């Protein structure tokens, strides 16, 4: 049974602890651990045909047509040839199988690309290059700089000092700032000595495979000693080794058991709500078909009993069958004849339409991003119309809304604000790429990528303003950044957070260059003069302190404390003499926050030598205490960080992607709710939410849920809910889901007055997602305009999306750019991947991908809405034309003795859906649009009908069915009575079966063509050609098949000899065609006229406005700078984590001695100088940022000024 994976499942259940031994494959193979190969494909050469056919015949329609094929093989039942079903069925199965095979081949290629990567593995005391898929648990492998981590590894040794390695975890948690891992000293001593590594036989006992990225527990037993293992010693698959020449690691988990793959979630087959509705309607149609066949079978029974006996003389019954058996056979005969109510061509046409609309997305130049040469891509062809029904958007933050680029934007020093540029009239200028930049040529060590526009700050530095110098000296000293200088003058800053990198790079450009550090010193260059400060203490950052300080001794022997942190925290510790400066700086901070910048306050103080010596002694005692160490240190920090003198404040921009605020505003006007699910800290997420207009000061209230117990979380959620809607019941109010089958409980939408926001952190969210509290959380969150979930794990992201899917009758979309977003992308109805800086994992798991968040508005409001509108029009029309075509048989049965005779020529039945009506409906479904893309942006409310299934629903379907019944009635009885007892011009009888069949099918074709014209809003040359061409094709084929020549070749196949030329030359025939067609569409014209006059829809209003404007495009709006006033300020560099201060002062983080260098300010030029750090675009990974493609113009945002229409 292991072939089906059952044995593997049992093994996983048993594994509560993993045991492995280094360099012992035989021992490790006994546990049958997974290899390092991954598999995302579904089929192989042997399983493709049976599995694919099994999946296809799970579709009700395909199984139904297979059943029809069996019926047609029975001569006593079938009145149609077998090929009328076999050919279309084979076509559908082949096309679908080819599409599935193509998709799976792409998955195989992706798997092979990963599995065949090379890595060096220690085998038989030699390093051998092996494929990833051949790596096994217990192997020791060697990684080199910029190489992907092959599997989940225990770090053994590295080239770095103290066996440190730097890794980038963008594929795992979306963060591009590098992280530090350190090997155990006992394994670090192995170094890169192959003999020692080959002789290493340590045994690891650790946790079983799981998806926790932030936790690892285990022990290493080596040389009789046991060592504790934690997450700081583990390298996870998906990470990238950076700034480390080499490292060795022991494989703990491979392939599907790695934490990356455990977090990928299960791939589910996604179907649109239209698909699900079609399945329900097909069941209803089957029921209706059975009902009609039953009526006709009963009619046959009565006819046989009452009238049939009169015909037995010249039409004897076969085998003396009685009336009941005749009725039984008639039932199945009519099942075959009336099967066209669900034609198999429906599904072929749907796939073609979806494919065409997918190509529109791929070809859209307005969704192409030239800087990275990235077009939009529809990675699936089955979900296009779902894009027009989105109600909830779940977005990642870092890399999705923002570029993860920190820019030193503004600052306030000693009560003066810097960073803005004013014209001669005193008006503030908006800065762009053409605004004059500050010239930093006086500083050879400046980063050329750093951009600043306010010349006053440089002048203040050059004039040696003491406050300005103290300001930048603090930025150059108070941090945990590491500097690397492989070549003289080429500085690379390795920062734990992008914020810190931006601040240190800013100080570097203004003349205070951080060069290097040791555990007890910091070396900087101050305006060309090298200085080394003695580092006496680092008072590190944590989430409670929200500040960090350093205590240094200057070369002159002066003792100083420099502190930076959240302004509210710093203000509490300032000296009384700073009150006036505080008030001025507060105004500047409010202005910075109003622009959505991340602010930081800076302060310092001079220390007394005697006091510091005594404080340092107590600090040493506290840091070595076994009990209450954290509390004792915190008291000492509080003691020394007081009576500070305020220096000023910094303002950093976490640069948003272009067009994010405008996109969010437009989606909000389309009644789409946006939830941000981010792994970042609460303060960071709030700040970005304000920057991109998700949270606004104008909101009635913003609720923050940050409790640490289930009861407190429940209480805070209830308090928020009752504040928004007093008197709301405690229990959730359910409504019955709109799908048949399983009774789906749907939480009813609750209207509130006002706009509210909800912010909830990861701890509280874990409680809120428990089964006893999930509905309380859902009700409260859905009342809010915006929801921000902070510090969430990848699994929690998926759980939030699943919660909304489960209890809300709404379509969800998840958008992200990192591996930490894969789970929610797979769970949501629609998954969108952004191909940004965090790898391609999200894109590979997505349904749609593009390069910028702003393209989401075009994907939804243009492509999504058009696709949904076209699909709904197609289904309404397709069911109408086929119901009308089929129900004529029903009326005819009452006039042919219920004998299962067809009313049309057999060739017409075969070609009706294949030739005569196929292209016109496809033309409408591929080219139709109610309004242009410009007007779609102008009026985002046009999107809302799709959210409530206005264009196609059960009610719409049944209205169309009633119209079809009426049309079929007209199509049968008007020609019947018009031709009854009628003679031709030459006096011959005009009423015979063949003439009546020809007139009826001609009337049908004209009626459905006119109906198609009424459905279309946008006529193109292609549409016109398809409609007129199909009518011409009908007459050409009809005259050819009813000709003498075809009859002479195959008399039995072409019995309608001469019917076309004898009937279609009569004026009364054409009058009958015109009258029938007019009466068929008259109710539609009347109904639409009345609705448009009395109850116009949003589409009617906008289309009327378009006609009034004579289709002139409104001018695109100019992008204006959005400013807001705010009393809210962000705090510290919030992506900073605790613990770097200890690493620095312990010496474990130090590099080997740097190259000998001069100060760099004298006798040097900048020729060939290409520093790797940056601030205006600081990147902790040293990858080029904001590099504009050569000779390529950046695309505009395609945003247009909003014109409010009171009538809308």
mmCIF file of C-alpha atoms in Angstrom, residues 241-466:
data_model
loop_
_atom_site.group_PDB
_atom_site.id
_atom_site.type_symbol
_atom_site.label_atom_id
_atom_site.label_comp_id
_atom_site.label_asym_id
_atom_site.label_seq_id
_atom_site.Cartn_x
_atom_site.Cartn_y
_atom_site.Cartn_z
ATOM 1 C CA UNK A 241 23.952 32.185 2.018
ATOM 2 C CA UNK A 242 25.310 35.744 1.922
ATOM 3 C CA UNK A 243 28.694 37.343 2.683
ATOM 4 C CA UNK A 244 30.106 33.993 3.801
ATOM 5 C CA UNK A 245 32.693 32.191 1.692
ATOM 6 C CA UNK A 246 31.679 28.701 2.758
ATOM 7 C CA UNK A 247 29.948 26.709 5.435
ATOM 8 C CA UNK A 248 29.285 23.042 6.216
ATOM 9 C CA UNK A 249 25.957 21.691 7.419
ATOM 10 C CA UNK A 250 24.366 18.404 8.482
ATOM 11 C CA UNK A 251 21.086 17.530 6.726
ATOM 12 C CA UNK A 252 18.234 17.175 9.248
ATOM 13 C CA UNK A 253 15.147 17.327 7.004
ATOM 14 C CA UNK A 254 14.928 16.852 3.260
ATOM 15 C CA UNK A 255 12.470 17.592 0.459
ATOM 16 C CA UNK A 256 8.812 17.530 1.536
ATOM 17 C CA UNK A 257 9.783 17.417 5.234
ATOM 18 C CA UNK A 258 11.634 20.752 5.188
ATOM 19 C CA UNK A 259 9.946 23.669 6.900
ATOM 20 C CA UNK A 260 9.646 25.506 3.583
ATOM 21 C CA UNK A 261 7.673 22.692 1.952
ATOM 22 C CA UNK A 262 5.663 22.101 5.139
ATOM 23 C CA UNK A 263 4.525 25.729 4.881
ATOM 24 C CA UNK A 264 3.580 25.526 1.227
ATOM 25 C CA UNK A 265 0.148 24.129 2.018
ATOM 26 C CA UNK A 266 -1.866 21.710 -0.038
ATOM 27 C CA UNK A 267 -2.578 22.519 -3.669
ATOM 28 C CA UNK A 268 -6.315 22.530 -4.187
ATOM 29 C CA UNK A 269 -8.260 22.502 -7.429
ATOM 30 C CA UNK A 270 -9.867 25.926 -7.717
ATOM 31 C CA UNK A 271 -13.231 26.368 -9.360
ATOM 32 C CA UNK A 272 -15.094 29.601 -9.928
ATOM 33 C CA UNK A 273 -18.460 30.417 -8.411
ATOM 34 C CA UNK A 274 -19.832 30.397 -11.974
ATOM 35 C CA UNK A 275 -18.584 26.813 -12.337
ATOM 36 C CA UNK A 276 -20.255 25.793 -9.097
ATOM 37 C CA UNK A 277 -23.484 27.495 -10.139
ATOM 38 C CA UNK A 278 -23.346 25.786 -13.535
ATOM 39 C CA UNK A 279 -23.102 22.391 -11.852
ATOM 40 C CA UNK A 280 -26.214 23.212 -9.849
ATOM 41 C CA UNK A 281 -28.035 24.454 -12.943
ATOM 42 C CA UNK A 282 -27.006 21.383 -14.944
ATOM 43 C CA UNK A 283 -28.616 19.234 -12.249
ATOM 44 C CA UNK A 284 -31.763 21.353 -12.507
ATOM 45 C CA UNK A 285 -31.698 21.004 -16.289
ATOM 46 C CA UNK A 286 -31.377 17.230 -15.971
ATOM 47 C CA UNK A 287 -34.411 17.255 -13.734
ATOM 48 C CA UNK A 288 -36.298 19.436 -16.240
ATOM 49 C CA UNK A 289 -35.199 17.122 -19.071
ATOM 50 C CA UNK A 290 -36.458 14.063 -17.220
ATOM 51 C CA UNK A 291 -39.735 15.881 -16.524
ATOM 52 C CA UNK A 292 -40.252 16.731 -20.221
ATOM 53 C CA UNK A 293 -39.328 13.213 -21.318
ATOM 54 C CA UNK A 294 -41.766 11.764 -18.777
ATOM 55 C CA UNK A 295 -44.588 13.958 -20.103
ATOM 56 C CA UNK A 296 -43.833 12.954 -23.683
ATOM 57 C CA UNK A 297 -43.551 9.262 -22.722
ATOM 58 C CA UNK A 298 -46.960 9.431 -21.016
ATOM 59 C CA UNK A 299 -48.305 11.197 -24.111
ATOM 60 C CA UNK A 300 -46.923 8.385 -26.263
ATOM 61 C CA UNK A 301 -48.627 5.806 -24.072
ATOM 62 C CA UNK A 302 -52.008 7.519 -24.400
ATOM 63 C CA UNK A 303 -51.520 8.049 -28.127
ATOM 64 C CA UNK A 304 -50.656 4.403 -28.638
ATOM 65 C CA UNK A 305 -53.744 3.318 -26.714
ATOM 66 C CA UNK A 306 -56.154 5.737 -28.413
ATOM 67 C CA UNK A 307 -54.734 6.440 -31.877
ATOM 68 C CA UNK A 308 -51.924 3.959 -32.473
ATOM 69 C CA UNK A 309 -54.175 0.998 -33.228
ATOM 70 C CA UNK A 310 -55.418 2.795 -36.369
ATOM 71 C CA UNK A 311 -51.918 2.747 -37.824
ATOM 72 C CA UNK A 312 -50.983 -0.859 -37.143
ATOM 73 C CA UNK A 313 -52.330 -1.971 -40.533
ATOM 74 C CA UNK A 314 -49.530 -0.240 -42.438
ATOM 75 C CA UNK A 315 -47.166 0.462 -39.486
ATOM 76 C CA UNK A 316 -47.157 -2.717 -37.348
ATOM 77 C CA UNK A 317 -45.582 -2.640 -33.874
ATOM 78 C CA UNK A 318 -42.254 -4.385 -33.585
ATOM 79 C CA UNK A 319 -42.406 -7.698 -31.705
ATOM 80 C CA UNK A 320 -45.975 -6.861 -30.717
ATOM 81 C CA UNK A 321 -44.772 -4.379 -28.070
ATOM 82 C CA UNK A 322 -47.551 -2.886 -26.020
ATOM 83 C CA UNK A 323 -48.154 0.820 -25.312
ATOM 84 C CA UNK A 324 -46.322 0.810 -21.957
ATOM 85 C CA UNK A 325 -43.134 -0.557 -23.456
ATOM 86 C CA UNK A 326 -43.428 1.886 -26.349
ATOM 87 C CA UNK A 327 -43.670 4.722 -23.791
ATOM 88 C CA UNK A 328 -40.546 3.404 -22.025
ATOM 89 C CA UNK A 329 -38.567 3.418 -25.265
ATOM 90 C CA UNK A 330 -39.955 6.853 -26.139
ATOM 91 C CA UNK A 331 -38.701 8.240 -22.821
ATOM 92 C CA UNK A 332 -35.117 7.296 -23.649
ATOM 93 C CA UNK A 333 -35.478 8.407 -27.266
ATOM 94 C CA UNK A 334 -36.485 11.862 -26.102
ATOM 95 C CA UNK A 335 -33.579 11.908 -23.635
ATOM 96 C CA UNK A 336 -31.324 11.645 -26.704
ATOM 97 C CA UNK A 337 -33.256 14.178 -28.811
ATOM 98 C CA UNK A 338 -33.610 16.773 -26.036
ATOM 99 C CA UNK A 339 -30.019 16.396 -24.787
ATOM 100 C CA UNK A 340 -29.089 19.680 -26.486
ATOM 101 C CA UNK A 341 -30.437 21.584 -23.466
ATOM 102 C CA UNK A 342 -26.926 20.859 -22.099
ATOM 103 C CA UNK A 343 -24.776 20.718 -25.218
ATOM 104 C CA UNK A 344 -21.238 19.489 -24.827
ATOM 105 C CA UNK A 345 -20.085 22.455 -26.911
ATOM 106 C CA UNK A 346 -20.895 24.623 -23.888
ATOM 107 C CA UNK A 347 -17.798 23.408 -22.067
ATOM 108 C CA UNK A 348 -15.557 23.711 -25.116
ATOM 109 C CA UNK A 349 -16.735 27.288 -25.622
ATOM 110 C CA UNK A 350 -16.163 28.141 -21.944
ATOM 111 C CA UNK A 351 -12.558 26.945 -22.144
ATOM 112 C CA UNK A 352 -11.942 28.949 -25.335
ATOM 113 C CA UNK A 353 -13.382 32.109 -23.758
ATOM 114 C CA UNK A 354 -11.272 31.693 -20.639
ATOM 115 C CA UNK A 355 -8.172 31.083 -22.722
ATOM 116 C CA UNK A 356 -8.824 34.209 -24.791
ATOM 117 C CA UNK A 357 -9.378 36.414 -21.761
ATOM 118 C CA UNK A 358 -6.174 35.005 -20.230
ATOM 119 C CA UNK A 359 -4.239 36.113 -23.288
ATOM 120 C CA UNK A 360 -5.676 39.615 -22.882
ATOM 121 C CA UNK A 361 -4.041 39.761 -19.451
ATOM 122 C CA UNK A 362 -0.728 38.455 -20.801
ATOM 123 C CA UNK A 363 -0.766 40.961 -23.665
ATOM 124 C CA UNK A 364 -1.782 44.023 -21.627
ATOM 125 C CA UNK A 365 1.032 46.548 -22.015
ATOM 126 C CA UNK A 366 -0.418 48.665 -19.231
ATOM 127 C CA UNK A 367 0.396 45.836 -16.812
ATOM 128 C CA UNK A 368 3.960 45.484 -18.082
ATOM 129 C CA UNK A 369 6.755 46.705 -15.788
ATOM 130 C CA UNK A 370 9.724 47.835 -17.908
ATOM 131 C CA UNK A 371 12.257 48.220 -15.081
ATOM 132 C CA UNK A 372 12.322 44.490 -14.443
ATOM 133 C CA UNK A 373 11.015 43.500 -17.897
ATOM 134 C CA UNK A 374 8.079 41.729 -16.257
ATOM 135 C CA UNK A 375 4.704 41.351 -18.002
ATOM 136 C CA UNK A 376 1.537 40.278 -16.285
ATOM 137 C CA UNK A 377 0.874 36.567 -16.541
ATOM 138 C CA UNK A 378 -2.305 34.557 -16.197
ATOM 139 C CA UNK A 379 -0.875 31.312 -14.839
ATOM 140 C CA UNK A 380 -4.268 29.614 -14.942
ATOM 141 C CA UNK A 381 -7.035 29.892 -17.519
ATOM 142 C CA UNK A 382 -9.936 28.730 -15.380
ATOM 143 C CA UNK A 383 -10.507 31.613 -12.965
ATOM 144 C CA UNK A 384 -10.810 34.763 -15.095
ATOM 145 C CA UNK A 385 -14.457 35.556 -14.396
ATOM 146 C CA UNK A 386 -13.837 35.127 -10.653
ATOM 147 C CA UNK A 387 -11.669 38.249 -10.879
ATOM 148 C CA UNK A 388 -14.856 40.227 -11.458
ATOM 149 C CA UNK A 389 -16.445 39.095 -8.183
ATOM 150 C CA UNK A 390 -13.781 39.807 -5.539
ATOM 151 C CA UNK A 391 -15.104 41.069 -2.201
ATOM 152 C CA UNK A 392 -12.085 40.568 0.090
ATOM 153 C CA UNK A 393 -8.423 41.202 -0.747
ATOM 154 C CA UNK A 394 -5.787 39.788 1.635
ATOM 155 C CA UNK A 395 -2.453 41.471 1.103
ATOM 156 C CA UNK A 396 1.035 41.031 2.419
ATOM 157 C CA UNK A 397 2.826 44.277 3.320
ATOM 158 C CA UNK A 398 6.570 44.059 2.791
ATOM 159 C CA UNK A 399 7.367 43.892 -0.914
ATOM 160 C CA UNK A 400 3.675 43.957 -1.841
ATOM 161 C CA UNK A 401 2.484 47.354 -0.664
ATOM 162 C CA UNK A 402 6.025 48.595 -0.043
ATOM 163 C CA UNK A 403 9.295 48.198 -1.912
ATOM 164 C CA UNK A 404 11.159 47.273 1.292
ATOM 165 C CA UNK A 405 13.386 50.257 0.586
ATOM 166 C CA UNK A 406 14.141 52.731 3.382
ATOM 167 C CA UNK A 407 14.946 56.321 2.456
ATOM 168 C CA UNK A 408 16.352 59.001 4.764
ATOM 169 C CA UNK A 409 13.785 61.604 3.839
ATOM 170 C CA UNK A 410 13.627 64.421 6.414
ATOM 171 C CA UNK A 411 15.108 65.391 9.768
ATOM 172 C CA UNK A 412 14.727 67.960 12.540
ATOM 173 C CA UNK A 413 17.896 69.227 14.253
ATOM 174 C CA UNK A 414 17.804 71.641 17.178
ATOM 175 C CA UNK A 415 14.363 72.902 16.216
ATOM 176 C CA UNK A 416 15.008 73.308 12.495
ATOM 177 C CA UNK A 417 13.448 71.062 9.867
ATOM 178 C CA UNK A 418 15.521 69.868 6.904
ATOM 179 C CA UNK A 419 14.600 67.936 3.798
ATOM 180 C CA UNK A 420 12.034 70.113 2.034
ATOM 181 C CA UNK A 421 12.742 72.340 -0.961
ATOM 182 C CA UNK A 422 10.976 75.656 -1.545
ATOM 183 C CA UNK A 423 10.734 77.919 -4.575
ATOM 184 C CA UNK A 424 11.314 81.649 -4.673
ATOM 185 C CA UNK A 425 7.746 82.352 -3.494
ATOM 186 C CA UNK A 426 8.096 80.124 -0.461
ATOM 187 C CA UNK A 427 5.910 77.340 -1.890
ATOM 188 C CA UNK A 428 7.041 73.813 -1.150
ATOM 189 C CA UNK A 429 8.148 71.886 -4.221
ATOM 190 C CA UNK A 430 7.352 68.254 -4.806
ATOM 191 C CA UNK A 431 10.584 66.382 -5.333
ATOM 192 C CA UNK A 432 11.101 64.084 -8.281
ATOM 193 C CA UNK A 433 13.969 62.698 -10.312
ATOM 194 C CA UNK A 434 14.549 66.098 -11.927
ATOM 195 C CA UNK A 435 14.835 68.026 -8.661
ATOM 196 C CA UNK A 436 18.389 69.238 -8.041
ATOM 197 C CA UNK A 437 20.254 66.925 -5.667
ATOM 198 C CA UNK A 438 22.802 67.784 -3.037
ATOM 199 C CA UNK A 439 26.418 67.522 -4.220
ATOM 200 C CA UNK A 440 28.363 65.195 -1.921
ATOM 201 C CA UNK A 441 31.600 65.426 -3.901
ATOM 202 C CA UNK A 442 33.327 66.919 -0.836
ATOM 203 C CA UNK A 443 33.078 63.451 0.705
ATOM 204 C CA UNK A 444 34.910 60.736 -1.305
ATOM 205 C CA UNK A 445 33.372 58.040 0.915
ATOM 206 C CA UNK A 446 29.794 59.116 0.191
ATOM 207 C CA UNK A 447 27.358 56.634 -1.307
ATOM 208 C CA UNK A 448 26.579 57.943 -4.817
ATOM 209 C CA UNK A 449 23.126 56.360 -4.696
ATOM 210 C CA UNK A 450 22.090 58.440 -1.698
ATOM 211 C CA UNK A 451 19.802 61.299 -2.756
ATOM 212 C CA UNK A 452 18.968 64.396 -0.704
ATOM 213 C CA UNK A 453 17.612 67.691 -1.991
ATOM 214 C CA UNK A 454 17.897 70.242 0.842
ATOM 215 C CA UNK A 455 21.220 72.062 0.444
ATOM 216 C CA UNK A 456 20.796 73.824 3.801
ATOM 217 C CA UNK A 457 21.702 70.674 5.734
ATOM 218 C CA UNK A 458 25.001 70.227 3.864
ATOM 219 C CA UNK A 459 25.834 73.867 4.459
ATOM 220 C CA UNK A 460 25.172 73.414 8.181
ATOM 221 C CA UNK A 461 27.535 70.434 8.217
ATOM 222 C CA UNK A 462 30.243 72.359 6.370
ATOM 223 C CA UNK A 463 29.844 75.320 8.744
ATOM 224 C CA UNK A 464 30.534 72.884 11.598
ATOM 225 C CA UNK A 465 27.272 73.551 13.395
ATOM 226 C CA UNK A 466 27.831 71.686 16.719
#
